[in-house]
CSV table of C-alpha atoms (C1' of nucleotides) in Angstrom, one decimal:
chain,number,residue,atom,x,y,z
Z,684,MET,CA,14.0,-6.5,-17.2
Z,685,ARG,CA,13.8,-9.1,-19.9
Z,686,ARG,CA,11.0,-11.3,-18.8
Z,687,SER,CA,7.3,-10.9,-19.1
Z,688,ALA,CA,6.2,-10.9,-15.5
Z,689,GLY,CA,5.3,-14.6,-15.4
Z,690,ARG,CA,1.9,-15.2,-16.9
Z,691,ARG,CA,-0.2,-18.2,-16.0
Z,692,PRO,CA,0.0,-17.9,-12.2
Z,693,SER,CA,-2.4,-21.0,-12.0
Z,694,GLY,CA,0.3,-23.0,-13.7
Z,695,GLN,CA,-1.3,-24.6,-16.7
Z,696,ALA,CA,0.8,-26.1,-19.4
Z,697,THR,CA,2.1,-24.0,-22.3
Z,698,ARG,CA,0.8,-26.4,-24.9
Z,699,SER,CA,-2.0,-28.8,-24.2
Z,700,GLY,CA,-0.8,-31.1,-21.5
Z,701,ALA,CA,2.9,-30.8,-22.1
Z,702,ARG,CA,4.7,-32.4,-19.1
Z,703,ASP,CA,7.8,-30.2,-19.4
Z,704,ASP,CA,5.6,-27.5,-17.7
Z,705,LEU,CA,8.0,-26.0,-15.2
Z,706,ALA,CA,5.5,-23.4,-13.9
Z,707,GLY,CA,3.1,-26.1,-12.8
Z,708,LYS,CA,5.8,-28.2,-11.3
Z,709,LEU,CA,7.0,-25.1,-9.3
Z,710,VAL,CA,3.5,-24.5,-7.9
Z,711,GLY,CA,3.3,-28.1,-6.9
Z,712,ALA,CA,6.6,-28.2,-5.2
Z,713,ALA,CA,5.8,-24.9,-3.5
Z,714,ALA,CA,2.5,-26.2,-2.1
Z,715,ALA,CA,4.3,-29.3,-0.8
Z,716,LEU,CA,7.0,-27.2,0.8
Z,717,VAL,CA,4.5,-24.9,2.4
Z,718,ALA,CA,2.6,-27.9,3.8
Z,719,GLU,CA,5.9,-29.4,5.1
Z,720,ARG,CA,7.7,-26.4,6.6
Z,721,GLY,CA,5.1,-23.6,6.9
Z,722,PRO,CA,5.5,-20.1,5.7
Z,723,GLN,CA,8.6,-19.6,7.8
Z,724,GLY,CA,10.7,-22.5,6.5
Z,725,PHE,CA,9.6,-21.8,2.9
Z,726,SER,CA,12.3,-20.7,0.4
Z,727,LEU,CA,12.2,-20.2,-3.3
Z,728,ARG,CA,15.7,-21.7,-3.7
Z,729,GLU,CA,14.5,-24.9,-2.0
Z,730,VAL,CA,11.5,-25.1,-4.4
Z,731,ALA,CA,14.0,-24.7,-7.4
Z,732,ARG,CA,16.1,-27.5,-5.9
Z,733,ARG,CA,13.0,-29.8,-5.6
Z,734,ALA,CA,12.1,-29.0,-9.2
Z,735,ARG,CA,15.7,-29.7,-10.2
Z,736,VAL,CA,16.3,-26.5,-11.8
Z,737,SER,CA,18.7,-23.6,-11.1
Z,738,GLU,CA,17.8,-21.0,-8.5
Z,739,ALA,CA,17.2,-18.4,-11.2
Z,740,ALA,CA,14.8,-20.6,-13.3
Z,741,PRO,CA,11.6,-19.8,-11.4
Z,742,TYR,CA,12.1,-16.1,-12.2
Z,743,TRP,CA,11.1,-16.7,-15.7
Z,744,HIS,CA,7.7,-18.1,-14.7
Z,745,PHE,CA,7.1,-15.9,-11.6
Z,746,PRO,CA,8.3,-12.4,-11.1
Z,747,SER,CA,8.9,-13.0,-7.4
Z,748,LYS,CA,8.6,-15.5,-4.6
Z,749,GLU,CA,5.4,-13.6,-3.6
Z,750,ALA,CA,3.9,-14.3,-7.0
Z,751,LEU,CA,4.6,-18.1,-6.6
Z,752,LEU,CA,3.0,-18.0,-3.1
Z,753,ALA,CA,0.0,-16.2,-4.6
Z,754,ALA,CA,-0.4,-19.2,-6.9
Z,755,VAL,CA,-0.4,-21.5,-3.9
Z,756,ALA,CA,-2.9,-19.3,-2.1
Z,757,GLU,CA,-5.2,-19.3,-5.2
Z,758,GLN,CA,-5.0,-23.1,-5.1
Z,759,GLY,CA,-6.0,-23.0,-1.4
Z,760,PHE,CA,-9.0,-20.8,-2.0
Z,761,ALA,CA,-10.1,-23.2,-4.8
Z,762,SER,CA,-10.0,-26.3,-2.5
Z,763,LEU,CA,-11.8,-24.3,0.2
Z,764,ALA,CA,-14.5,-23.3,-2.2
Z,765,ALA,CA,-14.8,-27.0,-3.3
Z,766,ALA,CA,-15.2,-28.1,0.3
Z,767,MET,CA,-17.8,-25.5,0.9
Z,768,ALA,CA,-19.6,-26.4,-2.4
Z,769,GLU,CA,-19.7,-30.1,-1.3
Z,770,VAL,CA,-21.4,-29.2,2.0
Z,771,ARG,CA,-24.0,-27.0,0.2
Z,772,ALA,CA,-24.8,-29.9,-2.1
Z,773,ARG,CA,-24.9,-32.5,0.7
Z,774,VAL,CA,-26.8,-30.8,3.5
Z,775,LYS,CA,-29.9,-28.7,3.0
Z,776,GLY,CA,-32.1,-26.6,5.3
Z,777,ARG,CA,-31.3,-25.2,8.7
Z,778,PRO,CA,-28.2,-27.2,9.6
Z,779,GLN,CA,-26.4,-26.0,6.4
Z,780,LEU,CA,-24.8,-23.0,7.9
Z,781,GLN,CA,-23.5,-24.9,10.9
Z,782,GLN,CA,-22.1,-27.6,8.7
Z,783,LEU,CA,-20.4,-25.0,6.5
Z,784,GLY,CA,-18.8,-23.5,9.5
Z,785,ILE,CA,-17.5,-26.9,10.7
Z,786,ALA,CA,-16.2,-27.5,7.2
Z,787,TYR,CA,-14.3,-24.3,7.3
Z,788,VAL,CA,-12.6,-25.0,10.5
Z,789,ARG,CA,-11.8,-28.6,9.5
Z,790,PHE,CA,-10.2,-27.3,6.3
Z,791,ALA,CA,-8.1,-24.9,8.3
Z,792,LEU,CA,-7.0,-27.6,10.8
Z,793,THR,CA,-6.0,-30.0,8.0
Z,794,HIS,CA,-4.2,-27.3,5.9
Z,795,PRO,CA,-2.8,-24.8,8.5
Z,796,SER,CA,0.1,-23.6,6.5
Z,797,HIS,CA,-2.0,-23.3,3.4
Z,798,VAL,CA,-4.4,-21.1,5.3
Z,799,ARG,CA,-1.6,-18.9,6.6
Z,800,ILE,CA,-0.4,-18.2,3.0
Z,801,MET,CA,-4.0,-17.6,1.9
Z,802,PHE,CA,-4.5,-14.9,4.6
Z,803,GLY,CA,-1.1,-13.9,6.0
Z,804,PRO,CA,1.2,-11.1,5.2
Z,805,GLU,CA,3.4,-13.0,2.8
Z,806,ILE,CA,1.3,-11.7,-0.1
Z,807,THR,CA,1.4,-8.0,0.6
Z,808,ASP,CA,-1.2,-6.8,-1.8
Z,809,LYS,CA,-3.8,-9.3,-2.7
Z,810,THR,CA,-5.3,-7.1,-5.4
Z,811,ALA,CA,-2.1,-7.4,-7.3
Z,812,TYR,CA,-3.1,-11.0,-8.2
Z,813,PRO,CA,-6.5,-10.8,-9.9
Z,814,THR,CA,-7.1,-14.6,-10.1
Z,815,LEU,CA,-6.2,-15.0,-6.4
Z,816,HIS,CA,-8.6,-12.2,-5.6
Z,817,GLU,CA,-11.4,-13.8,-7.7
Z,818,ALA,CA,-10.9,-17.2,-6.0
Z,819,ALA,CA,-11.2,-15.6,-2.5
Z,820,GLU,CA,-14.2,-13.7,-3.7
Z,821,HIS,CA,-15.9,-16.8,-5.0
Z,822,ALA,CA,-15.4,-18.6,-1.6
Z,823,LEU,CA,-17.1,-15.7,0.1
Z,824,SER,CA,-19.9,-15.6,-2.4
Z,825,LEU,CA,-20.8,-19.2,-1.5
Z,826,LEU,CA,-21.2,-18.1,2.1
Z,827,VAL,CA,-23.3,-15.1,1.1
Z,828,ALA,CA,-25.5,-17.3,-1.1
Z,829,THR,CA,-26.0,-19.7,1.9
Z,830,ILE,CA,-27.0,-16.8,4.1
Z,831,SER,CA,-29.4,-15.4,1.6
Z,832,GLU,CA,-31.1,-18.7,1.0
Z,833,ALA,CA,-31.3,-19.3,4.7
Z,834,GLN,CA,-33.0,-15.9,5.0
Z,835,ARG,CA,-35.5,-16.8,2.3
Z,836,ASP,CA,-36.3,-20.0,4.1
Z,837,GLY,CA,-36.8,-18.2,7.4
Z,838,HIS,CA,-33.8,-19.7,9.2
Z,839,VAL,CA,-31.8,-16.6,9.5
Z,840,ARG,CA,-32.8,-13.0,10.7
Z,841,ARG,CA,-33.3,-10.1,8.4
Z,842,GLY,CA,-30.4,-7.8,7.5
Z,843,ASP,CA,-27.8,-7.2,4.9
Z,844,PRO,CA,-26.6,-10.7,3.9
Z,845,TRP,CA,-23.1,-9.4,3.3
Z,846,ASP,CA,-22.9,-8.1,6.9
Z,847,LEU,CA,-24.2,-11.4,8.2
Z,848,ALA,CA,-21.9,-13.4,6.0
Z,849,VAL,CA,-18.9,-11.4,7.3
Z,850,ALA,CA,-19.9,-12.0,10.8
Z,851,ALA,CA,-20.2,-15.7,10.1
Z,852,TRP,CA,-16.9,-15.8,8.3
Z,853,ALA,CA,-15.2,-13.9,11.1
Z,854,LEU,CA,-16.4,-16.3,13.6
Z,855,VAL,CA,-15.1,-19.4,11.9
Z,856,HIS,CA,-12.0,-17.8,10.6
Z,857,GLY,CA,-11.2,-16.5,14.1
Z,858,LEU,CA,-11.7,-19.9,15.6
Z,859,SER,CA,-9.5,-21.4,13.0
Z,860,ALA,CA,-6.8,-18.8,13.6
Z,861,LEU,CA,-6.9,-19.3,17.4
Z,862,LEU,CA,-6.6,-23.1,16.9
Z,863,ILE,CA,-3.9,-22.9,14.3
Z,864,ASP,CA,-1.8,-20.4,16.2
Z,865,GLY,CA,-2.0,-22.6,19.4
Z,866,GLN,CA,-3.9,-19.9,21.4
Z,867,LEU,CA,-6.3,-22.5,22.8
Z,868,LYS,CA,-3.8,-25.2,23.5
Z,869,ASP,CA,-4.4,-25.0,27.2
Z,870,ARG,CA,-8.0,-26.3,26.9
Z,871,VAL,CA,-8.1,-28.1,23.5
Z,872,THR,CA,-5.1,-30.3,22.8
Z,873,LYS,CA,-6.4,-33.0,20.4
Z,874,PRO,CA,-8.1,-32.7,17.0
Z,875,PRO,CA,-11.4,-34.3,18.2
Z,876,GLU,CA,-11.6,-31.6,20.9
Z,877,ALA,CA,-11.1,-29.0,18.3
Z,878,GLU,CA,-13.8,-30.5,16.2
Z,879,ALA,CA,-16.2,-30.6,19.1
Z,880,LEU,CA,-15.4,-27.0,19.9
Z,881,ALA,CA,-15.9,-26.0,16.3
Z,882,SER,CA,-19.3,-27.8,16.5
Z,883,ARG,CA,-20.4,-25.9,19.5
Z,884,VAL,CA,-19.2,-22.5,18.2
Z,885,ALA,CA,-20.9,-23.2,14.9
Z,886,LYS,CA,-24.1,-24.0,16.8
Z,887,LEU,CA,-23.8,-20.7,18.5
Z,888,LEU,CA,-23.5,-19.1,15.1
Z,889,GLU,CA,-26.7,-20.7,14.0
Z,890,ILE,CA,-28.5,-19.6,17.1
Z,891,GLY,CA,-27.1,-16.2,16.9
Z,892,LEU,CA,-28.1,-15.6,13.3
Z,893,ALA,CA,-31.5,-17.3,13.8
Z,894,ARG,CA,-34.6,-15.3,13.6
Z,895,THR,CA,-35.5,-13.8,17.0
Z,896,ARG,CA,-38.3,-15.7,18.8
Z,897,ARG,CA,-37.2,-19.1,17.9
L,822,MET,CA,27.3,-22.5,24.3
L,823,ARG,CA,28.6,-19.9,26.6
L,824,ARG,CA,25.6,-17.7,27.3
L,825,SER,CA,22.7,-18.3,29.7
L,826,ALA,CA,19.8,-18.4,27.4
L,827,GLY,CA,18.8,-14.7,27.7
L,828,ARG,CA,17.0,-14.2,31.0
L,829,ARG,CA,14.6,-11.2,31.4
L,830,PRO,CA,12.6,-11.4,28.2
L,831,SER,CA,10.5,-8.5,29.4
L,832,GLY,CA,13.6,-6.4,29.4
L,833,GLN,CA,14.0,-4.9,32.8
L,834,ALA,CA,17.3,-3.3,33.8
L,835,THR,CA,20.1,-5.3,35.4
L,836,ARG,CA,20.4,-3.0,38.3
L,837,SER,CA,17.5,-0.7,39.4
L,838,GLY,CA,16.9,1.6,36.5
L,839,ALA,CA,20.3,1.5,34.9
L,840,ARG,CA,20.1,3.2,31.5
L,841,ASP,CA,22.7,1.2,29.8
L,842,ASP,CA,20.1,-1.6,29.7
L,843,LEU,CA,20.6,-3.0,26.2
L,844,ALA,CA,17.9,-5.7,26.5
L,845,GLY,CA,15.2,-3.1,27.0
L,846,LYS,CA,16.6,-1.0,24.2
L,847,LEU,CA,16.5,-3.9,21.9
L,848,VAL,CA,12.9,-4.7,22.7
L,849,GLY,CA,12.0,-1.1,22.1
L,850,ALA,CA,13.8,-1.0,18.8
L,851,ALA,CA,12.2,-4.3,17.8
L,852,ALA,CA,8.7,-3.1,18.6
L,853,ALA,CA,9.4,0.0,16.5
L,854,LEU,CA,10.7,-1.9,13.6
L,855,VAL,CA,7.8,-4.4,13.7
L,856,ALA,CA,5.4,-1.4,13.6
L,857,GLU,CA,7.3,0.1,10.7
L,858,ARG,CA,8.0,-2.8,8.4
L,859,GLY,CA,5.8,-5.6,9.7
L,860,PRO,CA,6.8,-9.2,10.4
L,861,GLN,CA,8.2,-9.5,6.9
L,862,GLY,CA,10.7,-6.6,6.9
L,863,PHE,CA,11.8,-7.3,10.4
L,864,SER,CA,15.4,-8.4,10.9
L,865,LEU,CA,17.6,-8.9,14.0
L,866,ARG,CA,20.5,-7.3,12.4
L,867,GLU,CA,18.5,-4.1,11.7
L,868,VAL,CA,17.5,-4.0,15.4
L,869,ALA,CA,21.2,-4.3,16.4
L,870,ARG,CA,22.0,-1.5,14.0
L,871,ARG,CA,19.3,0.7,15.5
L,872,ALA,CA,20.6,0.0,19.0
L,873,ARG,CA,24.1,0.8,17.8
L,874,VAL,CA,25.6,-2.5,18.7
L,875,SER,CA,27.2,-5.3,16.8
L,876,GLU,CA,25.0,-7.9,15.1
L,877,ALA,CA,26.2,-10.5,17.6
L,878,ALA,CA,25.3,-8.4,20.7
L,879,PRO,CA,21.6,-9.3,20.9
L,880,TYR,CA,22.5,-12.9,21.4
L,881,TRP,CA,23.7,-12.3,24.9
L,882,HIS,CA,20.3,-11.0,25.9
L,883,PHE,CA,18.1,-13.1,23.8
L,884,PRO,CA,18.8,-16.7,22.6
L,885,SER,CA,17.3,-16.1,19.3
L,886,LYS,CA,15.4,-13.7,17.1
L,887,GLU,CA,12.2,-15.6,18.0
L,888,ALA,CA,12.9,-14.9,21.7
L,889,LEU,CA,13.1,-11.1,21.0
L,890,LEU,CA,9.9,-11.2,19.1
L,891,ALA,CA,8.3,-13.1,22.0
L,892,ALA,CA,9.1,-10.1,24.2
L,893,VAL,CA,7.5,-7.8,21.7
L,894,ALA,CA,4.4,-10.0,21.6
L,895,GLU,CA,4.2,-10.0,25.4
L,896,GLN,CA,4.3,-6.2,25.3
L,897,GLY,CA,1.4,-6.4,22.8
L,898,PHE,CA,-0.8,-8.6,25.0
L,899,ALA,CA,-0.1,-6.3,27.9
L,900,SER,CA,-1.4,-3.2,26.0
L,901,LEU,CA,-4.3,-5.2,24.8
L,902,ALA,CA,-5.2,-6.2,28.3
L,903,ALA,CA,-4.8,-2.6,29.4
L,904,ALA,CA,-7.2,-1.5,26.7
L,905,MET,CA,-9.7,-4.1,27.7
L,906,ALA,CA,-9.4,-3.3,31.4
L,907,GLU,CA,-10.1,0.4,30.5
L,908,VAL,CA,-13.4,-0.6,28.8
L,909,ARG,CA,-14.4,-2.7,31.7
L,910,ALA,CA,-13.8,0.1,34.0
L,911,ARG,CA,-15.6,2.7,31.9
L,912,VAL,CA,-18.7,1.0,30.6
L,913,LYS,CA,-20.9,-1.2,32.7
L,914,GLY,CA,-23.9,-3.3,32.1
L,915,ARG,CA,-25.3,-4.8,28.9
L,916,PRO,CA,-23.2,-2.7,26.4
L,917,GLN,CA,-19.9,-3.8,28.0
L,918,LEU,CA,-19.4,-6.8,25.8
L,919,GLN,CA,-20.1,-4.9,22.6
L,920,GLN,CA,-17.7,-2.2,23.6
L,921,LEU,CA,-15.0,-4.7,24.5
L,922,GLY,CA,-15.4,-6.2,21.1
L,923,ILE,CA,-15.0,-2.8,19.4
L,924,ALA,CA,-12.0,-2.0,21.5
L,925,TYR,CA,-10.4,-5.3,20.4
L,926,VAL,CA,-10.9,-4.6,16.7
L,927,ARG,CA,-9.7,-1.0,17.2
L,928,PHE,CA,-6.5,-2.3,18.9
L,929,ALA,CA,-5.9,-4.6,15.9
L,930,LEU,CA,-6.4,-1.9,13.4
L,931,THR,CA,-4.1,0.5,15.1
L,932,HIS,CA,-1.4,-2.1,15.8
L,933,PRO,CA,-1.7,-4.6,12.9
L,934,SER,CA,1.9,-5.7,12.9
L,935,HIS,CA,2.0,-6.1,16.6
L,936,VAL,CA,-1.1,-8.4,16.4
L,937,ARG,CA,0.5,-10.5,13.7
L,938,ILE,CA,3.5,-11.1,15.9
L,939,MET,CA,1.2,-11.9,18.9
L,940,PHE,CA,-0.7,-14.5,16.9
L,941,GLY,CA,1.3,-15.4,13.9
L,942,PRO,CA,3.7,-18.3,13.2
L,943,GLU,CA,6.9,-16.2,13.9
L,944,ILE,CA,6.8,-17.6,17.5
L,945,THR,CA,6.6,-21.3,16.9
L,946,ASP,CA,5.8,-22.6,20.4
L,947,LYS,CA,4.2,-20.1,22.6
L,948,THR,CA,4.5,-22.3,25.6
L,949,ALA,CA,8.3,-21.9,25.3
L,950,TYR,CA,7.9,-18.4,26.6
L,951,PRO,CA,6.0,-18.5,30.0
L,952,THR,CA,5.6,-14.8,30.5
L,953,LEU,CA,4.2,-14.4,27.0
L,954,HIS,CA,1.8,-17.3,27.7
L,955,GLU,CA,0.7,-15.7,31.0
L,956,ALA,CA,0.1,-12.3,29.3
L,957,ALA,CA,-2.1,-13.9,26.6
L,958,GLU,CA,-3.9,-15.9,29.3
L,959,HIS,CA,-4.6,-12.8,31.3
L,960,ALA,CA,-6.2,-10.9,28.4
L,961,LEU,CA,-8.5,-13.9,27.8
L,962,SER,CA,-9.3,-14.1,31.5
L,963,LEU,CA,-10.7,-10.5,31.2
L,964,LEU,CA,-13.0,-11.7,28.5
L,965,VAL,CA,-14.1,-14.7,30.5
L,966,ALA,CA,-14.8,-12.5,33.5
L,967,THR,CA,-16.9,-10.2,31.4
L,968,ILE,CA,-19.0,-13.0,30.1
L,969,SER,CA,-19.4,-14.5,33.6
L,970,GLU,CA,-20.6,-11.2,35.0
L,971,ALA,CA,-22.9,-10.6,32.1
L,972,GLN,CA,-24.4,-14.1,32.8
L,973,ARG,CA,-24.9,-13.2,36.5
L,974,ASP,CA,-26.6,-10.0,35.4
L,975,GLY,CA,-28.9,-11.9,33.0
L,976,HIS,CA,-27.5,-10.3,29.8
L,977,VAL,CA,-25.9,-13.5,28.4
L,978,ARG,CA,-27.3,-16.9,28.0
L,979,ARG,CA,-26.4,-19.9,30.2
L,980,GLY,CA,-23.5,-22.1,29.2
L,981,ASP,CA,-19.8,-22.7,29.8
L,982,PRO,CA,-18.3,-19.2,30.0
L,983,TRP,CA,-15.1,-20.3,28.5
L,984,ASP,CA,-17.0,-21.6,25.5
L,985,LEU,CA,-18.9,-18.4,25.1
L,986,ALA,CA,-15.7,-16.4,25.6
L,987,VAL,CA,-13.9,-18.3,22.9
L,988,ALA,CA,-16.8,-17.7,20.5
L,989,ALA,CA,-16.7,-14.0,21.3
L,990,TRP,CA,-12.9,-13.9,21.0
L,991,ALA,CA,-13.1,-15.8,17.7
L,992,LEU,CA,-15.6,-13.4,16.3
L,993,VAL,CA,-13.6,-10.2,17.0
L,994,HIS,CA,-10.3,-11.8,16.3
L,995,GLY,CA,-11.6,-13.1,13.0
L,996,LEU,CA,-13.0,-9.8,12.0
L,997,SER,CA,-9.7,-8.2,12.9
L,998,ALA,CA,-7.7,-10.7,10.9
L,999,LEU,CA,-9.9,-10.3,7.8
L,1000,LEU,CA,-9.6,-6.5,8.1
L,1001,ILE,CA,-5.8,-6.5,8.7
L,1002,ASP,CA,-5.2,-9.0,5.9
L,1003,GLY,CA,-7.1,-6.9,3.5
L,1004,GLN,CA,-9.7,-9.6,2.8
L,1005,LEU,CA,-12.6,-7.1,3.0
L,1006,LYS,CA,-11.0,-4.3,1.0
L,1007,ASP,CA,-13.7,-4.5,-1.6
L,1008,ARG,CA,-16.4,-3.3,0.7
L,1009,VAL,CA,-14.6,-1.5,3.5
L,1010,THR,CA,-11.8,0.8,2.5
L,1011,LYS,CA,-11.5,3.4,5.2
L,1012,PRO,CA,-11.0,3.2,8.9
L,1013,PRO,CA,-14.5,4.7,9.7
L,1014,GLU,CA,-16.1,2.0,7.7
L,1015,ALA,CA,-14.2,-0.6,9.5
L,1016,GLU,CA,-15.2,0.9,12.8
L,1017,ALA,CA,-18.9,0.8,11.7
L,1018,LEU,CA,-18.6,-2.8,10.6
L,1019,ALA,CA,-17.0,-3.7,13.9
L,1020,SER,CA,-19.8,-2.0,15.7
L,1021,ARG,CA,-22.5,-3.9,13.7
L,1022,VAL,CA,-20.7,-7.2,14.2
L,1023,ALA,CA,-20.2,-6.7,17.9
L,1024,LYS,CA,-23.9,-5.8,18.1
L,1025,LEU,CA,-24.6,-9.2,16.5
L,1026,LEU,CA,-22.4,-10.7,19.1
L,1027,GLU,CA,-24.4,-9.2,21.9
L,1028,ILE,CA,-27.7,-10.3,20.3
L,1029,GLY,CA,-26.2,-13.8,19.6
L,1030,LEU,CA,-25.0,-14.3,23.1
L,1031,ALA,CA,-28.1,-12.7,24.7
L,1032,ARG,CA,-30.5,-14.8,26.7
L,1033,THR,CA,-33.1,-16.4,24.3
L,1034,ARG,CA,-36.5,-14.6,24.4
L,1035,ARG,CA,-35.3,-11.0,24.6
E,784,DA,C1',11.8,-18.6,-25.4
E,785,DC,C1',13.9,-20.7,-21.5
E,786,DC,C1',17.5,-21.9,-18.5
E,787,DT,C1',22.4,-21.8,-16.1
E,788,DG,C1',26.3,-19.9,-13.4
E,789,DA,C1',28.0,-16.4,-11.0
E,790,DA,C1',27.4,-12.5,-8.5
E,791,DC,C1',25.3,-8.9,-5.0
E,792,DA,C1',23.4,-7.6,-0.9
E,793,DC,C1',21.2,-9.3,2.6
E,794,DC,C1',19.9,-12.8,6.6
E,795,DG,C1',20.4,-15.7,11.5
E,796,DT,C1',23.6,-17.7,14.2
E,797,DT,C1',28.3,-19.1,16.1
E,798,DC,C1',32.8,-18.5,17.8
E,799,DA,C1',37.2,-16.8,19.1
E,800,DA,C1',38.9,-12.8,20.9
E,801,DG,C1',38.8,-8.7,23.5
E,802,DT,C1',37.7,-5.8,28.0
N,969,DA,C1',29.8,-10.3,32.3
N,970,DC,C1',29.2,-8.2,28.0
N,971,DC,C1',30.5,-7.0,23.5
N,972,DT,C1',33.1,-6.9,18.7
N,973,DG,C1',34.8,-8.8,14.2
N,974,DA,C1',35.0,-12.3,11.3
N,975,DA,C1',33.0,-16.3,9.6
N,976,DC,C1',29.5,-19.9,7.8
N,977,DA,C1',25.6,-21.3,5.6
N,978,DC,C1',21.8,-19.7,4.0
N,979,DC,C1',18.4,-16.1,1.4
N,980,DG,C1',15.8,-13.2,-2.8
N,981,DT,C1',17.0,-11.2,-6.9
N,982,DT,C1',19.7,-9.8,-11.0
N,983,DC,C1',22.4,-10.3,-15.1
N,984,DA,C1',25.3,-12.0,-18.6
N,985,DA,C1',25.8,-15.8,-21.1
N,986,DG,C1',24.4,-20.0,-23.3
N,987,DT,C1',20.9,-22.9,-26.3
DNA sequence: ACCTGAACACCGTTCAAGT
DNA sequence: ACCTGAACACCGTTCAAGT
């Protein structure tokens, strides 16, 4: 009960750009370890070992293993949002939604362990980490914005944009989960097949959300 | 290297109906523990404690913690398939698909930890447990059958039924995952709201998969 | 303020030993 | 064939102690 509950979960340096920043190094090592071994093989002690500090050292910067993972998850939502923003900047008009969906699945397939941390039960209460919550919220807001604009341009049916966004999110998130969890291994074994499936499903999304009478 | 890799992962009795069946008792205790504490709080030692045997005892019946969890997951897919079959028997015609979707989400919301075990990373290689794989395959086959019949009856567009089934599965699975993982807690806080959202999303599914020009 | 070393209470799994 | 008791190598977390 002597430490101050690990501020700076995003892991900036204490002073400007100091490179003795252990918090940042821990987040980096944690992200790498998650990518390597997945949520199962992850351990705080191994992170400490990789950062060349004692097993108790991380506790000064993060109140728990969960808090460190929350920082990793936040990082993940930031990269996801960046990937989404890139698509929104690059492709305009009717195909935007489909491309956004494909980008989502692609992100999940290239960072499966990251995605598991972002959404899985490792972080029990997401609202306990406000910056994580905001990062997730921001990614969703990009999708809602895309839907709203598509409605304005007449590419998507009328209706509550949040509802439609959740449906779109659920579709690509569900496909990602099924692929990551190996539930479709019988029929889709290689990455290109997964990409093709993602493309077809995202096409169905575009059709499904399209204005009736197309 | 002295035991025979735990046969009977479904946990039947050795002789007909013998009630000293430890394997079955372990699966029961494991399922209860999963429901109580989730995948995180689950431990093989606690299961052994609840079954009133030593911590080494489970290893005669199951080669690993993962194998015991695979039995729990198999049970989960069996109940899911049963719930789906019930819907298929009860409701016919065009609303069948929507009702199936709602039933899926309802199952996930009432058995969140079970669903996590069924789909999560706890079981690394699903193909290593053939009966688990079959149980999952069977649940999917019910969905494919529903789609095929709906196509025959003119309620669903043309196209590879497996593709359409995967899209439908992804949609309801994704919505379930987002709800379970608390990703929608900002907007949907109570079970009735979740049900209503599931209903609207499943309706979108029906519309999206409908024949064009409806 | 920040970190170490040692400790506590847990794990999954193995292995000799019992019946 | 089936189970126990003890052991090994790990965990997350805490706490006194150092600087």
